[in-house]
Coordinates of C-alpha atoms in Angstrom, one line a residue:
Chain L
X1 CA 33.6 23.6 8.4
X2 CA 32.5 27.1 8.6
X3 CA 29.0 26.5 6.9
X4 CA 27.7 24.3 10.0
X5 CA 28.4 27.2 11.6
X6 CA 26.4 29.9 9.5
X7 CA 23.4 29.1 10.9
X8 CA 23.7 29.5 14.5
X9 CA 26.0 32.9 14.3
X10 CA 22.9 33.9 12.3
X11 CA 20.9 32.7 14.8
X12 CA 22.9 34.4 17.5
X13 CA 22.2 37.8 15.6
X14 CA 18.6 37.6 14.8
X15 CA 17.8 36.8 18.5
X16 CA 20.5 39.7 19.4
X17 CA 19.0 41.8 16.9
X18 CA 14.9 41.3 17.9
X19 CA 16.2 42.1 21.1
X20 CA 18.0 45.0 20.9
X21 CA 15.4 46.8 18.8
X22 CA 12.3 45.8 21.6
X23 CA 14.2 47.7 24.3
X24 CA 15.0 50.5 22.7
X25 CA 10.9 51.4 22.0
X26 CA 8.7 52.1 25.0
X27 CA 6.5 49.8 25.5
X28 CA 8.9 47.5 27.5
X29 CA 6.1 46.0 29.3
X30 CA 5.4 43.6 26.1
X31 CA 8.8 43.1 25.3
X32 CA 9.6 39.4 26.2
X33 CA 6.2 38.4 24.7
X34 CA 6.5 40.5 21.9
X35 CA 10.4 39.4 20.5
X36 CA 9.4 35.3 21.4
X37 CA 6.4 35.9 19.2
X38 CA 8.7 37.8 16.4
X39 CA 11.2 34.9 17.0
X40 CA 8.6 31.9 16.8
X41 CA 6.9 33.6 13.4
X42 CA 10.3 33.6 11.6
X43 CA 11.0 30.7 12.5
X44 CA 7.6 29.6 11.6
X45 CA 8.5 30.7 7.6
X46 CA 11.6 29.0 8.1
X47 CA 10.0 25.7 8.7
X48 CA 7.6 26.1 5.8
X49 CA 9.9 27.2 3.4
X50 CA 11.9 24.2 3.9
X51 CA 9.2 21.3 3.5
X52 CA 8.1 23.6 0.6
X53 CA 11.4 23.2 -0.8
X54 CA 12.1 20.0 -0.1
X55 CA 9.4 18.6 -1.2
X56 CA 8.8 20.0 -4.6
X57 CA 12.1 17.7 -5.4
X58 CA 10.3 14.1 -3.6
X59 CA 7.4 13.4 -1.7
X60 CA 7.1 10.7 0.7
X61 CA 3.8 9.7 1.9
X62 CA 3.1 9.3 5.9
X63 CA 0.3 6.7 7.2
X64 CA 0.1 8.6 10.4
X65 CA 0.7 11.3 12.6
X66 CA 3.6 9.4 14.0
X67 CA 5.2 9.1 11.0
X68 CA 5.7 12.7 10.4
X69 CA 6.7 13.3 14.0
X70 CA 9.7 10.5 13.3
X71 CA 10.4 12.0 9.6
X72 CA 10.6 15.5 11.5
X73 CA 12.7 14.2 14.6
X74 CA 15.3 12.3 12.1
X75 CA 15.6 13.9 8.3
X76 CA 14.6 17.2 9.2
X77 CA 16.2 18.1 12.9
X78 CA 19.6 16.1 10.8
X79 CA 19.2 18.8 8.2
X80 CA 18.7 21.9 10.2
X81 CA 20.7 20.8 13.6
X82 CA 22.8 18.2 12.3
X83 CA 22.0 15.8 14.6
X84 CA 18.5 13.6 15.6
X85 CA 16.0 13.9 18.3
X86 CA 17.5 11.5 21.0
X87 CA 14.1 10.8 22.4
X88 CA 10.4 11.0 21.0
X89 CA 8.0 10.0 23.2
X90 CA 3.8 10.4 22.8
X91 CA 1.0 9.8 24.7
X92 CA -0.8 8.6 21.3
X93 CA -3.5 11.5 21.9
X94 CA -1.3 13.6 19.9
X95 CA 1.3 15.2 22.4
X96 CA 4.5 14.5 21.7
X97 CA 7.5 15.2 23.3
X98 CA 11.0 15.5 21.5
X99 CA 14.3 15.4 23.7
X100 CA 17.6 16.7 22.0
X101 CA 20.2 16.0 24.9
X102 CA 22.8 18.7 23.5
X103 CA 20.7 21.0 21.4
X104 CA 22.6 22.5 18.9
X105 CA 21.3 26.6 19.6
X106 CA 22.6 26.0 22.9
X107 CA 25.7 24.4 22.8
X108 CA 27.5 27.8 23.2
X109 CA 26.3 28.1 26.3
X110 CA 28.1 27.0 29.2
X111 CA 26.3 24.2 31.0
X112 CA 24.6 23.9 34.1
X113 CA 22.1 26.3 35.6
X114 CA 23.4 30.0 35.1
X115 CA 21.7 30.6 31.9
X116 CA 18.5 28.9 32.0
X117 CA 16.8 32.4 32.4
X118 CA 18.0 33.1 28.5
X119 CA 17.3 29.6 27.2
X120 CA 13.6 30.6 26.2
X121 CA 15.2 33.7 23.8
X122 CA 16.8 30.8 21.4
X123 CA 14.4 28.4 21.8
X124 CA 11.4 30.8 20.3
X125 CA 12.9 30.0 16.8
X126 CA 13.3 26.8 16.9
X127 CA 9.5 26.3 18.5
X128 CA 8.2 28.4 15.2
X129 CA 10.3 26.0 12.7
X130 CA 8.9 23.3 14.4
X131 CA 5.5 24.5 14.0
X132 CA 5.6 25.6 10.5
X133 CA 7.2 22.8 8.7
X134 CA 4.3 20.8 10.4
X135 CA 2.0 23.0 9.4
X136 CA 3.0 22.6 5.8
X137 CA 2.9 18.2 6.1
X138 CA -0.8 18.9 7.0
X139 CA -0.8 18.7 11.1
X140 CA -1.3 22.4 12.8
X141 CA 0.1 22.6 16.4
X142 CA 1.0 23.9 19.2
X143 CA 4.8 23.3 19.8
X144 CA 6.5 24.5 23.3
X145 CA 9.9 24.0 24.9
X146 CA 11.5 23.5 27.6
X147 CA 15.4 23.7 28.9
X148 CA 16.3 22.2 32.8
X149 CA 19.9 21.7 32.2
X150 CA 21.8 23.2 29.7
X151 CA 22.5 21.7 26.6
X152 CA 19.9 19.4 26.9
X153 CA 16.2 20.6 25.8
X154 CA 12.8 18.8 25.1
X155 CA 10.3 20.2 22.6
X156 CA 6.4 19.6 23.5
X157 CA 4.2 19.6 20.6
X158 CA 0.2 19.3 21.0
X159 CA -1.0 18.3 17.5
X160 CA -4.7 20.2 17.2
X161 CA -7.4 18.2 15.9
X162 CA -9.6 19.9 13.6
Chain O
X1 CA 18.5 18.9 0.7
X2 CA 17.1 21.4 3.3
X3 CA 20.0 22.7 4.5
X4 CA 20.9 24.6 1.6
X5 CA 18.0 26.3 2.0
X6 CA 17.9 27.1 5.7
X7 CA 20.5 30.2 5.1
X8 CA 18.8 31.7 2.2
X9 CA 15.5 31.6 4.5
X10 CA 16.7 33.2 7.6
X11 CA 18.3 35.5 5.9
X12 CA 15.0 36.5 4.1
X13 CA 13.5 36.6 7.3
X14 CA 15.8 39.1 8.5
X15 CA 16.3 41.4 5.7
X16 CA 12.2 41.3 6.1
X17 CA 12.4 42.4 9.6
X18 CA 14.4 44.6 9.5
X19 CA 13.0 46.6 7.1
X20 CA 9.5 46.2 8.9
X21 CA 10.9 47.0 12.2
X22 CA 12.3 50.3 10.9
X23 CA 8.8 50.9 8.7
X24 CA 6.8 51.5 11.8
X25 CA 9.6 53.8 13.3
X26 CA 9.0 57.7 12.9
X27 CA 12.7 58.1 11.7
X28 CA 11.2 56.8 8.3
X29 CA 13.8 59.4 6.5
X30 CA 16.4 57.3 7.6
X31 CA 15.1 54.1 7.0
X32 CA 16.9 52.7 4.0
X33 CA 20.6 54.2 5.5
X34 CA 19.9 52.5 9.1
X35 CA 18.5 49.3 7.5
X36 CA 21.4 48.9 5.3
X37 CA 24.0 49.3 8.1
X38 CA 22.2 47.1 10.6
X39 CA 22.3 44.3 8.1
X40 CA 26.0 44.9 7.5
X41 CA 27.1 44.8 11.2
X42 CA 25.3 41.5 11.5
X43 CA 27.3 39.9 8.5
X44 CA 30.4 41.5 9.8
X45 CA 30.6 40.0 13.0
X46 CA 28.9 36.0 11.3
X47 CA 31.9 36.9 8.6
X48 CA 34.1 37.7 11.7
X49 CA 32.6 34.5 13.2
X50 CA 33.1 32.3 10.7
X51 CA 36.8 33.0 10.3
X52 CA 37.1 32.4 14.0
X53 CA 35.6 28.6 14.7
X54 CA 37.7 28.0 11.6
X55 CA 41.1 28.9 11.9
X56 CA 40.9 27.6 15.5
X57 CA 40.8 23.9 13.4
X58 CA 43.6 24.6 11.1
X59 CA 45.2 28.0 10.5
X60 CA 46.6 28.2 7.0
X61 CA 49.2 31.2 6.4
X62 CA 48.9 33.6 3.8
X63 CA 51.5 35.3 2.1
X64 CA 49.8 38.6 0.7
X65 CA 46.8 39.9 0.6
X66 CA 46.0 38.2 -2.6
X67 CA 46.2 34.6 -1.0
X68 CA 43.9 35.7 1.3
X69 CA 41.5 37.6 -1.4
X70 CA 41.4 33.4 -3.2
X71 CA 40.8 31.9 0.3
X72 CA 37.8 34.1 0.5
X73 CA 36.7 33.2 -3.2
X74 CA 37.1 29.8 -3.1
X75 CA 37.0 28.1 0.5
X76 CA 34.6 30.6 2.2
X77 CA 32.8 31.1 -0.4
X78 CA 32.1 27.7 -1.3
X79 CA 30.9 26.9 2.3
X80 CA 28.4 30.1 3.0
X81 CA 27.0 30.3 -0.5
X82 CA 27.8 26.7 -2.3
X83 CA 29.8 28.3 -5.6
X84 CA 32.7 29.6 -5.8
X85 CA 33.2 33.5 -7.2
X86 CA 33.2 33.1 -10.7
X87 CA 35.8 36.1 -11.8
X88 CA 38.2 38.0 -9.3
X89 CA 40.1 40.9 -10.7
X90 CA 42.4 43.1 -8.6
X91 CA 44.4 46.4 -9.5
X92 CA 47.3 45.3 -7.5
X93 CA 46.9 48.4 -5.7
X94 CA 44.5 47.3 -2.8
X95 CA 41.4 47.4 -5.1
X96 CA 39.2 43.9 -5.5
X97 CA 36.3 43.1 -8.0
X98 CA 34.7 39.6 -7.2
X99 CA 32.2 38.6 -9.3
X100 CA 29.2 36.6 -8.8
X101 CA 27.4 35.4 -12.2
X102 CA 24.6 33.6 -9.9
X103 CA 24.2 34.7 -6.4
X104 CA 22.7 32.4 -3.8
X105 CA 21.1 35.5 -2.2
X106 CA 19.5 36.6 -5.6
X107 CA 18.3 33.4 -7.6
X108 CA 14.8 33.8 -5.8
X109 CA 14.3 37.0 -7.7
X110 CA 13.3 36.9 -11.7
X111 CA 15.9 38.3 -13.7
X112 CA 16.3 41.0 -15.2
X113 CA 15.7 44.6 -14.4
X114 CA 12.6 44.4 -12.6
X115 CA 13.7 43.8 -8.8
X116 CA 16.8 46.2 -9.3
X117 CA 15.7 48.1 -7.1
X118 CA 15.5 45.6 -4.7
X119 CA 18.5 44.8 -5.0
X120 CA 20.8 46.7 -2.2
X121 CA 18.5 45.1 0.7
X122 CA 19.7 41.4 -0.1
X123 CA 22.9 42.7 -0.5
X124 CA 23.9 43.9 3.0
X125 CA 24.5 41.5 5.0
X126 CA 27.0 39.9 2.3
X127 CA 29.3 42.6 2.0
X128 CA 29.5 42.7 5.9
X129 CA 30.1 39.4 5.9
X130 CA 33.1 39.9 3.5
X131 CA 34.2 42.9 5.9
X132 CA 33.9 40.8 8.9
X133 CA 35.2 37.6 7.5
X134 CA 38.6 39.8 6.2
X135 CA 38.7 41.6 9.3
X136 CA 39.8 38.8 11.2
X137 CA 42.3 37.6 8.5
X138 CA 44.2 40.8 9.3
X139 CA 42.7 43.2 6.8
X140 CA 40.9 45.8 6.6
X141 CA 38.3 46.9 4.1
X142 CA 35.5 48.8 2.4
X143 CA 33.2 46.7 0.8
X144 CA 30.4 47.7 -1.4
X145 CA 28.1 45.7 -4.4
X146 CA 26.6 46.7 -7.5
X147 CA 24.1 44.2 -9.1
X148 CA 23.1 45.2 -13.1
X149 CA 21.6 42.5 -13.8
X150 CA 20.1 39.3 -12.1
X151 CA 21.4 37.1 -10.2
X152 CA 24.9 38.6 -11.1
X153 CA 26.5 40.5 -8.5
X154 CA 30.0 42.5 -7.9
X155 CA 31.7 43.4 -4.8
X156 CA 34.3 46.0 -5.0
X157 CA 37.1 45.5 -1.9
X158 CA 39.1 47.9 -0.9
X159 CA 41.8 47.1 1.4
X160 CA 42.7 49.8 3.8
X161 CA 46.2 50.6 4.3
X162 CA 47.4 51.4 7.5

């Protein structure tokens, strides 16, 4: 089907796109830090705008923290990735850490260890749309990933207590 | 369902950035020319894309250009923006008129004449995407849109004869 497809070509272009237009200014110094940061914020919208949307239609109510973390690992990544988090582990101090074994932003890359230098360009995204659909279920964070072998990738978010 | 959303989103995200990016640029006389044509090379090659991941499934044949003018209004368009075009009109000389009565890319605006102006920004990236997405179905095309009144929307198609 060519819509589960939309969103990663689009994906491919925004990161191709944030990329291309750091480089060409001159202060190349910042770029990395700069584009992940331009990446995470849109993604950040992203994840907003879609607990916004979703939940003006139903809201389910969460006891805890871990409840949100397991709404956000099944519902959400199925809408968004198609597929769930494989693992979610915490230490119950509010780190968790969410493995997807074939991550669905990096599944056009071939396996194995030639790319892991580009992993963190389209991971930046996803980190941001992690972030802000927590941010909009009431937990702010701090959400991080991580890639050692291609397609597999695990997501570390740091819930920070107020 | 979140999904449906997710598109719409990113692509407000983008059409946002790029417009900021080019803001803070000195080369502001240019700004609405290069913005326009950035957003239309990245729907050209999703469109391009698109046609790609799906004709390596199942590769329909299409008689003349016409059959491939319905794929597009129907099929495609069903999958990238959830309706099918409402009204397509043709010449029979190489001319196309599809029209939209409630594009996905425009239902976040009010209607009306007030965001007219607007208008050409969230348009962009669709008519690339038409470009790109007839590109690889063997034609080639100029593609523009005209928006009177919201969310309503026509692209004009015309196929370039060898």
């Amino acid at each position: 089907m060519a819509d589960d497809a939309l969103f990663e070509f689009l994906h491919m272009e925004i990161v191709a796109h944030v990329y291309k237009e750091q480089a060409t200014r001159e202060d190349i110094d910042k770029e990395r830090v700069t584009c992940v940061s331009t990446l995470e914020l849109m993604g950040f919208r992203v994840g907003q705008g879609l607990i916004e949307r979703r939940f003006t239609k139903d809201c389910p109510t969460f006891k805890e923290d871990l409840d949100i973390m397991k709404f956000l690992c099944k519902d959400l990544w199925s809408t968004i990735f198609r597929k769930q988090i494989d693992n979610l582990r915490t230490n119950h101090q509010g780190t968790y850490v969410l493995q997807d074994n074939k991550f669905a932003l990096l599944t056009q890359f071939s396996t194995g260890k030639q790319y892991l230098e580009e992993a963190p360009k389209y991971l930046a995204f996803s980190c941001g749309l992690i972030r802000g659909a927590l941010s909009n279920l009431g937990l702010e964070s701090v959400v991080t990933a991580e890639v050692s072998l291609m397609p597999s990738c695990k997501f570390q978010v740091v819930i920070q207590k107020l």
